[in-house]
Short mmCIF file of C-alpha atoms and ligand atoms in Angstrom, two decimals:
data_model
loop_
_atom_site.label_atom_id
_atom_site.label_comp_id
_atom_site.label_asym_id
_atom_site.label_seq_id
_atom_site.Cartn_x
_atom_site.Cartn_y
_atom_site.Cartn_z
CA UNK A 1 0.00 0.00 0.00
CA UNK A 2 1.23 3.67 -0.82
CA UNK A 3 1.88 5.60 2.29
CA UNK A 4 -1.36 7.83 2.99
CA UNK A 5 -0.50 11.68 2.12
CA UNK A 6 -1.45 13.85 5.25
CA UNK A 7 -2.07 18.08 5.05
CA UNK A 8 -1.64 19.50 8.39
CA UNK A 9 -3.46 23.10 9.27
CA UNK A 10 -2.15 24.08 12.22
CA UNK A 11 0.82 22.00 12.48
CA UNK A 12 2.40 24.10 15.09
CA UNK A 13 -0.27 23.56 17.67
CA UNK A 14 -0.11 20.51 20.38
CA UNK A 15 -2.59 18.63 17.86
CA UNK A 16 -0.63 19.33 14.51
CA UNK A 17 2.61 18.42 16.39
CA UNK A 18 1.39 15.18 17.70
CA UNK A 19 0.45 14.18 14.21
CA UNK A 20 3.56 14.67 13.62
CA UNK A 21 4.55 12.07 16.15
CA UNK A 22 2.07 9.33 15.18
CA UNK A 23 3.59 9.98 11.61
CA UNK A 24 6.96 9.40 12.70
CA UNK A 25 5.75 6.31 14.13
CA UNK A 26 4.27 4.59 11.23
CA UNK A 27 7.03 6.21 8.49
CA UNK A 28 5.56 2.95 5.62
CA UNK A 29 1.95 3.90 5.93
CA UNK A 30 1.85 7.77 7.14
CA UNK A 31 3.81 10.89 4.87
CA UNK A 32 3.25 14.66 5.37
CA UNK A 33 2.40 16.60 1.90
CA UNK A 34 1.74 20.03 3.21
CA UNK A 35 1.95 21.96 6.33
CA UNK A 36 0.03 24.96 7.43
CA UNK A 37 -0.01 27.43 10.65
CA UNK A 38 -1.04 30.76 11.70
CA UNK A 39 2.32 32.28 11.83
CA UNK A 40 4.65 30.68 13.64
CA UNK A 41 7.01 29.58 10.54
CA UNK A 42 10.27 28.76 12.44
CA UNK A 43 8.48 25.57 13.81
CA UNK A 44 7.71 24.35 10.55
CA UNK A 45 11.49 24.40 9.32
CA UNK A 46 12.34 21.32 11.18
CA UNK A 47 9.29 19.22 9.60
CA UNK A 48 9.34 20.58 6.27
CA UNK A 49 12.96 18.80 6.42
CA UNK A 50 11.98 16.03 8.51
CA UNK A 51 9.36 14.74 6.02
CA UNK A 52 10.47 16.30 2.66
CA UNK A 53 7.25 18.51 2.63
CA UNK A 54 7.09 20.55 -0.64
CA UNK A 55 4.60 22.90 0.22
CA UNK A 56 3.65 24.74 3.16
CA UNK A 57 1.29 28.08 4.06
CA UNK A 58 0.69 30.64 6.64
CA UNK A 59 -2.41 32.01 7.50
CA UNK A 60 -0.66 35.65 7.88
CA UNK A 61 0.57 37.18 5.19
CA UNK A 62 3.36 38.51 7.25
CA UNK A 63 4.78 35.63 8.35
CA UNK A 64 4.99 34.05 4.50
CA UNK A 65 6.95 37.07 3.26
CA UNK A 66 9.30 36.11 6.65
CA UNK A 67 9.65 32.89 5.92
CA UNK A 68 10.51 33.26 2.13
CA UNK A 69 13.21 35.63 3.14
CA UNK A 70 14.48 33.83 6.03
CA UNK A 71 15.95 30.98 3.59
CA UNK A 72 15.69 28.77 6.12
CA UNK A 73 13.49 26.48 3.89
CA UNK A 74 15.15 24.40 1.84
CA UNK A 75 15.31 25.43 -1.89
CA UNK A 76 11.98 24.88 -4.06
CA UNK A 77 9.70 24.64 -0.84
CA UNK A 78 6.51 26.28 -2.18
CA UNK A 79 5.40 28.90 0.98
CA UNK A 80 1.66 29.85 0.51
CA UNK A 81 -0.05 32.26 2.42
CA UNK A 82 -3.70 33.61 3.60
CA UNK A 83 -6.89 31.59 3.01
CA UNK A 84 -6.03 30.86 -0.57
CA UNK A 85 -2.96 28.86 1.01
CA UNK A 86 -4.12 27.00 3.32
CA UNK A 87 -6.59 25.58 1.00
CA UNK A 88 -4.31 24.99 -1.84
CA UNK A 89 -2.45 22.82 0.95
CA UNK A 90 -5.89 21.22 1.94
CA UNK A 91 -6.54 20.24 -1.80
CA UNK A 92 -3.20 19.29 -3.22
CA UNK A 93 -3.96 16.34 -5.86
CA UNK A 94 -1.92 13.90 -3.95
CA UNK A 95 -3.36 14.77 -0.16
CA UNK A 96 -5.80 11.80 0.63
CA UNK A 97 -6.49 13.08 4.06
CA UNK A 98 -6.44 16.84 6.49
CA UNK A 99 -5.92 17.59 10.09
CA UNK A 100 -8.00 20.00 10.35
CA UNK A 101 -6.58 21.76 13.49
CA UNK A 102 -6.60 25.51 12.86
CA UNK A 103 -7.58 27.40 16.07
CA UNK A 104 -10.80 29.76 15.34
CA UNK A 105 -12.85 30.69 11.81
CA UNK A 106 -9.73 30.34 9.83
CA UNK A 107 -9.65 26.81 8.79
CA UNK A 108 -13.37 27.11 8.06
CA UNK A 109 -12.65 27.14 4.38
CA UNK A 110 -9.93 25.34 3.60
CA UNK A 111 -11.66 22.42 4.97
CA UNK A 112 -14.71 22.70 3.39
CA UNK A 113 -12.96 22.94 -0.20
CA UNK A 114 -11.24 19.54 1.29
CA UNK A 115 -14.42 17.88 1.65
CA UNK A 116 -15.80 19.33 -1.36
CA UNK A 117 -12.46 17.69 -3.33
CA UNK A 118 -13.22 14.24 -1.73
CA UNK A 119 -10.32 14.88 0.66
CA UNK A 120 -10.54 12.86 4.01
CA UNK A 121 -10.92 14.91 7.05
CA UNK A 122 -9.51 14.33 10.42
CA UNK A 123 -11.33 16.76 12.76
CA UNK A 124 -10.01 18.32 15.77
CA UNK A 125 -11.16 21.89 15.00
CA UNK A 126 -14.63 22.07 16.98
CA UNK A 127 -15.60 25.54 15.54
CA UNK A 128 -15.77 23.56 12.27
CA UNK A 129 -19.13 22.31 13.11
CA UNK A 130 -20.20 24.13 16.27
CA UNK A 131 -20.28 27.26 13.40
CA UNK A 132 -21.33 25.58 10.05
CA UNK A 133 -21.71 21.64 10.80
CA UNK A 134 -24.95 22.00 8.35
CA UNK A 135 -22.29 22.88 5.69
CA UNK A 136 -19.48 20.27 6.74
CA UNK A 137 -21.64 17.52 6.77
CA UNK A 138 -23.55 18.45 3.74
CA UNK A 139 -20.07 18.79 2.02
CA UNK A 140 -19.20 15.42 2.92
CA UNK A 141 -21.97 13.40 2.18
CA UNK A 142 -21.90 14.97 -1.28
CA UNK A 143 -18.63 14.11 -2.15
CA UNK A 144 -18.40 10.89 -0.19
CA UNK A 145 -15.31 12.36 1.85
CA UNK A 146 -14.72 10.71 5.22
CA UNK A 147 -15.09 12.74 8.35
CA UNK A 148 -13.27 11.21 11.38
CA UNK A 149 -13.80 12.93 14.86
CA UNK A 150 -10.22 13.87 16.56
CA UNK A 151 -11.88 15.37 19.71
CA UNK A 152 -11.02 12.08 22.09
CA UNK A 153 -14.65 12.15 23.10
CA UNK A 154 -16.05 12.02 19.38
CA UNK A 155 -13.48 9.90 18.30
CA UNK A 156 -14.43 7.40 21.05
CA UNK A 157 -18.07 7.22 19.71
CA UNK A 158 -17.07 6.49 16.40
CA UNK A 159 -14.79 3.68 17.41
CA UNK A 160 -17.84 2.76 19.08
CA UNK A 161 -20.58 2.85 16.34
CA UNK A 162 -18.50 1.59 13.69
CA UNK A 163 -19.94 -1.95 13.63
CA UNK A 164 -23.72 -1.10 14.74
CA UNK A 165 -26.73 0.03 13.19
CA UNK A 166 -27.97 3.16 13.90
CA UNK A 167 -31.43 1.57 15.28
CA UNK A 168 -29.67 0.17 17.95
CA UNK A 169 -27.94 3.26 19.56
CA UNK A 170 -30.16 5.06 22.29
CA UNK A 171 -27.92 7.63 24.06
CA UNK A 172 -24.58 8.92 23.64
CA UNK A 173 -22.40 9.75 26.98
CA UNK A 174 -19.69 12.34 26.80
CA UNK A 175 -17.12 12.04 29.29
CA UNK A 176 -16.08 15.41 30.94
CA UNK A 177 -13.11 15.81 33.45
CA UNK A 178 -15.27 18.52 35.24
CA UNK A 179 -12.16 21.10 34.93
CA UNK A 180 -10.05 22.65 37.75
CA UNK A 181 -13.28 23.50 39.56
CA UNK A 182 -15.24 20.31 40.01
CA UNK A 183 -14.55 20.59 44.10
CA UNK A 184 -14.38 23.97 44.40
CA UNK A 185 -17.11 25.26 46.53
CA UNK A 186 -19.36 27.53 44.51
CA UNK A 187 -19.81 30.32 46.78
CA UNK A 188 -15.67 30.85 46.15
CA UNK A 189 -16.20 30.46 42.03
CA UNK A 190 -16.69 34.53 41.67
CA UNK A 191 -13.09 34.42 42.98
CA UNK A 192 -11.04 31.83 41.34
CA UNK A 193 -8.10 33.15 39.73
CA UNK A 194 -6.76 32.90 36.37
CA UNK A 195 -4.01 30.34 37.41
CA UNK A 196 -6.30 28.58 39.23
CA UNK A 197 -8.35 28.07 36.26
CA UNK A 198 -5.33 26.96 33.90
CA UNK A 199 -4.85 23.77 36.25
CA UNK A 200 -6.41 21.04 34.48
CA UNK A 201 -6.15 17.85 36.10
CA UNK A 202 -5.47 15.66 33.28
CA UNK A 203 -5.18 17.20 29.41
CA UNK A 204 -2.02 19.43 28.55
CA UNK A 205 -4.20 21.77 26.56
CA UNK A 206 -4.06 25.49 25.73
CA UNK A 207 -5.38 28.37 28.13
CA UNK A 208 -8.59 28.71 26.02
CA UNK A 209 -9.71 24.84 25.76
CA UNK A 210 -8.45 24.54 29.81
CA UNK A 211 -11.06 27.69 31.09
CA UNK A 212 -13.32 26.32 29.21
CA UNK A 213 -12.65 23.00 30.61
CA UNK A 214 -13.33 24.40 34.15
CA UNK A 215 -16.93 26.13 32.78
CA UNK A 216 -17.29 23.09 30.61
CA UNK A 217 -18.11 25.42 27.57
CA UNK A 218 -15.91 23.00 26.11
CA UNK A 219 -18.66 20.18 26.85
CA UNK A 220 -21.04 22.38 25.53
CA UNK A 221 -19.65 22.56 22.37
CA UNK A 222 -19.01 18.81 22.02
CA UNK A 223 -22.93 18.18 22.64
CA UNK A 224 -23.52 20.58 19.39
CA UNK A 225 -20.26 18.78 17.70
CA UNK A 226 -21.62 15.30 18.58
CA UNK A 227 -25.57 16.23 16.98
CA UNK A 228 -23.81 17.56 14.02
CA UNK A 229 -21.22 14.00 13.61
CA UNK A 230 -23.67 11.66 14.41
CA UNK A 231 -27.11 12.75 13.45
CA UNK A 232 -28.67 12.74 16.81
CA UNK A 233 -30.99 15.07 18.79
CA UNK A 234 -29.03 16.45 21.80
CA UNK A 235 -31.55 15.54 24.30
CA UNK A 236 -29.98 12.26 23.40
CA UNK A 237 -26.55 13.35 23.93
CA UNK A 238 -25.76 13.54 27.63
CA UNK A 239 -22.84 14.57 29.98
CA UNK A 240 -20.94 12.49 32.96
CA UNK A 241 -18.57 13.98 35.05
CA UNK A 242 -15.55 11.46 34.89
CA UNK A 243 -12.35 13.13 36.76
CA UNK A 244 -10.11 10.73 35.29
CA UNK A 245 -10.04 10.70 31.64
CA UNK A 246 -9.67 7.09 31.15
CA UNK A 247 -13.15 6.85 29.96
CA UNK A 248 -13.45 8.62 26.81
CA UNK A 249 -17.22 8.25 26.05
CA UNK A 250 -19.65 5.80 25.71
CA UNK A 251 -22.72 4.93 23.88
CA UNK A 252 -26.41 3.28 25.41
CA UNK A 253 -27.48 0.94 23.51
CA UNK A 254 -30.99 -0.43 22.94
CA UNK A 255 -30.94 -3.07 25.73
CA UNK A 256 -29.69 -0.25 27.97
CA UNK A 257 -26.03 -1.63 28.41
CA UNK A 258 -23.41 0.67 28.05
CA UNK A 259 -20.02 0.57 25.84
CA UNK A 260 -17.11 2.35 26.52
CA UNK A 261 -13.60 3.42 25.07
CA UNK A 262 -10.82 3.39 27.59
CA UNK A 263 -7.27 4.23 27.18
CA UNK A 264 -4.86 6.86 28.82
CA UNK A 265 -5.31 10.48 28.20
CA UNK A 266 -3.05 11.03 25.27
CA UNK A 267 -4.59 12.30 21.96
CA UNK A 268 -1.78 10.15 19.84
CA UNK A 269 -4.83 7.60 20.24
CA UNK A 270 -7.40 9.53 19.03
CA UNK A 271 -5.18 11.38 15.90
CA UNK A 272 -3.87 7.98 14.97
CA UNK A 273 -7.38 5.88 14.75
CA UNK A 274 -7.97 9.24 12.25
CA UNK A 275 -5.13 8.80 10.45
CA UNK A 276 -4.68 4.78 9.93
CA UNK A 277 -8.71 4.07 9.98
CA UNK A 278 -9.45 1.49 9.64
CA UNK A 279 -6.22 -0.31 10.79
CA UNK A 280 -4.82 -0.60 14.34
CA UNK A 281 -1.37 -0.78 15.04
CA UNK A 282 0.60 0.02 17.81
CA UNK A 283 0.23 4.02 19.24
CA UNK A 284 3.41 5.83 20.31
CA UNK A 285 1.94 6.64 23.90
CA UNK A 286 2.00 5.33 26.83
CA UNK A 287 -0.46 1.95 27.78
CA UNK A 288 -2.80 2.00 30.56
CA UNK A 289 -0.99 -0.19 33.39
CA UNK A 290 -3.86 -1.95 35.00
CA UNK A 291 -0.59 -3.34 37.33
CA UNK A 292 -1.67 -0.90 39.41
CA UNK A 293 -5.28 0.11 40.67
CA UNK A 294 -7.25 1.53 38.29
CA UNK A 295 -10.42 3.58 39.86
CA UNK A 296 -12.69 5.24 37.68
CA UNK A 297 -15.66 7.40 38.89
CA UNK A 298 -18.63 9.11 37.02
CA UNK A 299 -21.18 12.03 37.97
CA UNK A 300 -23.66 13.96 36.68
CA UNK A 301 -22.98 17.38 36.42
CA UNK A 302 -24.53 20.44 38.54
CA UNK A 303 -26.15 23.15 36.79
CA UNK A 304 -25.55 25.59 38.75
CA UNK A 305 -21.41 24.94 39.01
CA UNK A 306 -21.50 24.79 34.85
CA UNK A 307 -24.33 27.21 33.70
CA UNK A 308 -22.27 27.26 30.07
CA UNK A 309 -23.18 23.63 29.67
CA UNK A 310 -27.06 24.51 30.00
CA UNK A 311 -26.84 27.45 27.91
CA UNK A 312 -24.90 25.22 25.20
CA UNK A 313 -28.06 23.10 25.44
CA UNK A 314 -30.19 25.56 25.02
CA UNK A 315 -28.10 27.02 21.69
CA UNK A 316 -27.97 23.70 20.16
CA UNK A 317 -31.71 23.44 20.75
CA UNK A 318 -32.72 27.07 18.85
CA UNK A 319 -30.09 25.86 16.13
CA UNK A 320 -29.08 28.12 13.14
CA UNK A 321 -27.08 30.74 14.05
CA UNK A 322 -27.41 30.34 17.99
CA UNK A 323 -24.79 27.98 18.58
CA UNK A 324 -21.94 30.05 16.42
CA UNK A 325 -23.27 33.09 19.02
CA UNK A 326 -22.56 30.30 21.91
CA UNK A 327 -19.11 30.18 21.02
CA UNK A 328 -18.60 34.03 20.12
CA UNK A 329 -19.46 34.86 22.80
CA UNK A 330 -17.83 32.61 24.91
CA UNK A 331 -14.28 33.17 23.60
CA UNK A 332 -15.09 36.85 23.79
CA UNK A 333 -15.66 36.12 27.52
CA UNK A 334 -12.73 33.89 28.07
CA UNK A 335 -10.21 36.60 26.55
CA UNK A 336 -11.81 39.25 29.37
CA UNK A 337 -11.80 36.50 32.19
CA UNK A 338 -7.99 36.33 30.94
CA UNK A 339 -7.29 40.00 30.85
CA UNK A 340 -9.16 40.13 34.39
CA UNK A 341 -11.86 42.20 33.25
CA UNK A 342 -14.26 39.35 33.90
CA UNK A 343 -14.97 37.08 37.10
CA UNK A 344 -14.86 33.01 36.36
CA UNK A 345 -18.63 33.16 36.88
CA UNK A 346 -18.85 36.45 34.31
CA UNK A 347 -18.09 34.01 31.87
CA UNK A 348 -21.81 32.69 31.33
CA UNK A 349 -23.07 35.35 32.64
CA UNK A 350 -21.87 37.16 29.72
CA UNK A 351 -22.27 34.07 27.43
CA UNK A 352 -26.23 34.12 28.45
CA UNK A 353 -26.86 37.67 28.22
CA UNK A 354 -25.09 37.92 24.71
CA UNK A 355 -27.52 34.85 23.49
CA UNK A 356 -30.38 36.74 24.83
CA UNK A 357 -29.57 39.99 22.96
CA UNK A 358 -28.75 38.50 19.53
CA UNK A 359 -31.41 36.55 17.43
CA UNK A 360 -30.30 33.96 15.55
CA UNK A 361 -31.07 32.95 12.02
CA UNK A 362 -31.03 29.86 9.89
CA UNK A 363 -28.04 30.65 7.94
CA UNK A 364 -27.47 29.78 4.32
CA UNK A 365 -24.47 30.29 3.66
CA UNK A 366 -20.85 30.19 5.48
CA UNK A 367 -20.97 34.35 5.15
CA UNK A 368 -24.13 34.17 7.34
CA UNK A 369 -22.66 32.31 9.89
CA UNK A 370 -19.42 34.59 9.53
CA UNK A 371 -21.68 37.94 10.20
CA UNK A 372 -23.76 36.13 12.94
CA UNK A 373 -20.14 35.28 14.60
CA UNK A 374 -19.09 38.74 13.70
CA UNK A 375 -22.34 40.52 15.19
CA UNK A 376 -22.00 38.07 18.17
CA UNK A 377 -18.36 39.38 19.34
CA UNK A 378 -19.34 42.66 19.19
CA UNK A 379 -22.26 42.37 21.22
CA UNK A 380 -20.56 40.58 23.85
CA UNK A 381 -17.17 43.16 23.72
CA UNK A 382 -19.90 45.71 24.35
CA UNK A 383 -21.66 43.89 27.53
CA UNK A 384 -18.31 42.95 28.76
CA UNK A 385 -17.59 46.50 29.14
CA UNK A 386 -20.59 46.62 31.67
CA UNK A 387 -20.07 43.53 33.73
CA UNK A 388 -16.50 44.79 33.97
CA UNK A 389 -15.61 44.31 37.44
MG1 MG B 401 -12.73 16.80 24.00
#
């Protein structure tokens, strides 16, 4: 079999760069065709050498005209840049399959243009289909492109419903770690500080994804992810607390048992079911060692410690535009928490009054969802001025 040609966008990020690692490890089956990040083009120099990539692309214009001039690429490496580039890296004739892993809107269209050229996509972005899932899917099932899950929570439900009808699945069960907070009590929550909240017990993952973690915003946005990848209502996709990790989701079935996914918490399992599916070989990460005693606990989680979950719910549920508002304003409300304009618990608080204030639409196109995520920042810039503290 010919190795399988992988794009990367955002290849500098912990996601792209563990790719790179599961790539490493299967060097006969696995090759990297193109590359693409925001900006950071020094951190590309080393792979583009590594795995003989002839094309790569930054998102910022800057940075391209940087990294043609630094002539630190080796001679004939093609260096793209904007939107145009990353998609012309997405869609190179040879690429059979993309991380998609760009942080934000940005990867938006690249990735559709790789569906819509029967590329293979490997999913870790979640604004991907939290914004315009009605457009990723419908781009898929048109061109017959593959869409694997990367989030270790979706990923785990596919591995799950691979070999089962779709009659026979009742309930999905995310898996949440319930964030640095879970035992905090929630009279002290107004106070938390910003290290405080970067603590997560288990995932290495970057400030934005670990705050929203601790106000599981990040849950909330895998419910809408998980109605988009496998075509179910969310009041049939519910939430566990599950501190460890281990767990990765699980699916009811119609005789009411339960399957689960278990393995350590290490996305190199996730990124390389995406990138050998079907086939299982060894992953370069570490094995659960059930040497030693192995106890895993589950909880449902309370409302009133993670209002963004609810309010997630209740986006998903108006649909259209609402849920790309969700997660406007959320990251709106994250950046002020960070900048300490914002309490912890200003977060939905902002979140909720910025979903009350903006309608949402059914959109019809990817520019619709772009204004409604557009109108939603500003909105929520504007009442974070007031709930300034
Ligand atoms: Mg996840």
């Amino acid at each position: 079999m010919e190795a399988r040609a992988i794009a990367i966008l955002g290849a500098t990020g912990s996601i792209g760069t563990t790719t790179l690692n599961v790539v490493r490890a299967h060097p006969s089956l696995l090759r990297i065709t193109g590359l693409a990040a925001h900006s950071r083009w020094r951190e590309l120099v080393g792979p583009v050498k590594e795995f003989n990539v002839g094309t790569i692309a930054l998102a910022d214009p800057v940075a391209a005209a940087e990294a043609r001039a630094s002539g630190a690429f080796p001679a004939g490496t093609r260096i793209l840049e904007g939107t145009a580039g990353l998609t012309e890296v997405a869609c190179l004739p040879e690429v059979s399959m993309v991380v998609s892993a760009v942080v934000g809107t940005a990867g938006l269209a690249p990735t559709l243009a790789a569906l819509k050229a029967k590329k293979d996509v490997a999913l870790a972005s979640k604004e991907l289909l939290v914004l315009a899932g009605k457009f990723v899917t419908a781009a898929a099932r048109q061109s017959g492109a593959r869409l694997l899950p990367v989030d270790s929570e979706h990923n785990a439900i596919h591995q799950l419903l691979r070999d089962k009808p779709a009659a026979d699945i009742t309930r999905l069960v995310l898996t949440a770690s319930g964030g640095a907070f879970r035992d905090t009590p929630l009279a002290e929550l107004k106070n938390v500080s910003l290290a405080q909240a970067l603590k997560h017990p288990n995932w290495d993952m970057g400030p934005k994804v670990t705050i929203d973690s601790a106000t599981m915003a990040n849950k909330g946005l895998e419910v809408i992810e998980a109605r988009w990848l496998f075509d179910l209502p969310t009041d049939r996709i519910d939430v566990v607390i599950h501190p460890q990790s281990i767990i990765h989701s699980m699916v009811m079935l119609a005789d009411g048992s339960l399957q689960a996914l278990l393995s350590p918490p290490s996305m190199a399992y996730p990124i390389q079911d995406c990138l050998l599916f079907p086939r299982r070989l060894p992953c370069p990460a570490p094995r659960l060692d059930l040497a030693q005693t192995l106890a895993l606990t589950m909880s449902p989680p309370d409302p009133a410690r993670y209002p963004c979950l609810g309010l997630a719910r209740a986006a998903a549920t108006t649909g259209g535009t609402a849920p790309a508002i969700f997660n406007a304003a959320n990251e709106v409300a994250v950046a002020a928490f960070v900048k300490g304009q914002l309490a912890f618990t200003g977060i939905a608080e902002l979140v909720g009054q910025t979903l009350a204030g903006c309608a949402a639409r059914e959109p019809s196109s990817l520019e619709d969802v772009l204004s409604a995520d557009a109108e939603a920042r500003t909105a929520a810039s504007r009442l974070a001025l007031a709930l300034d503290r």
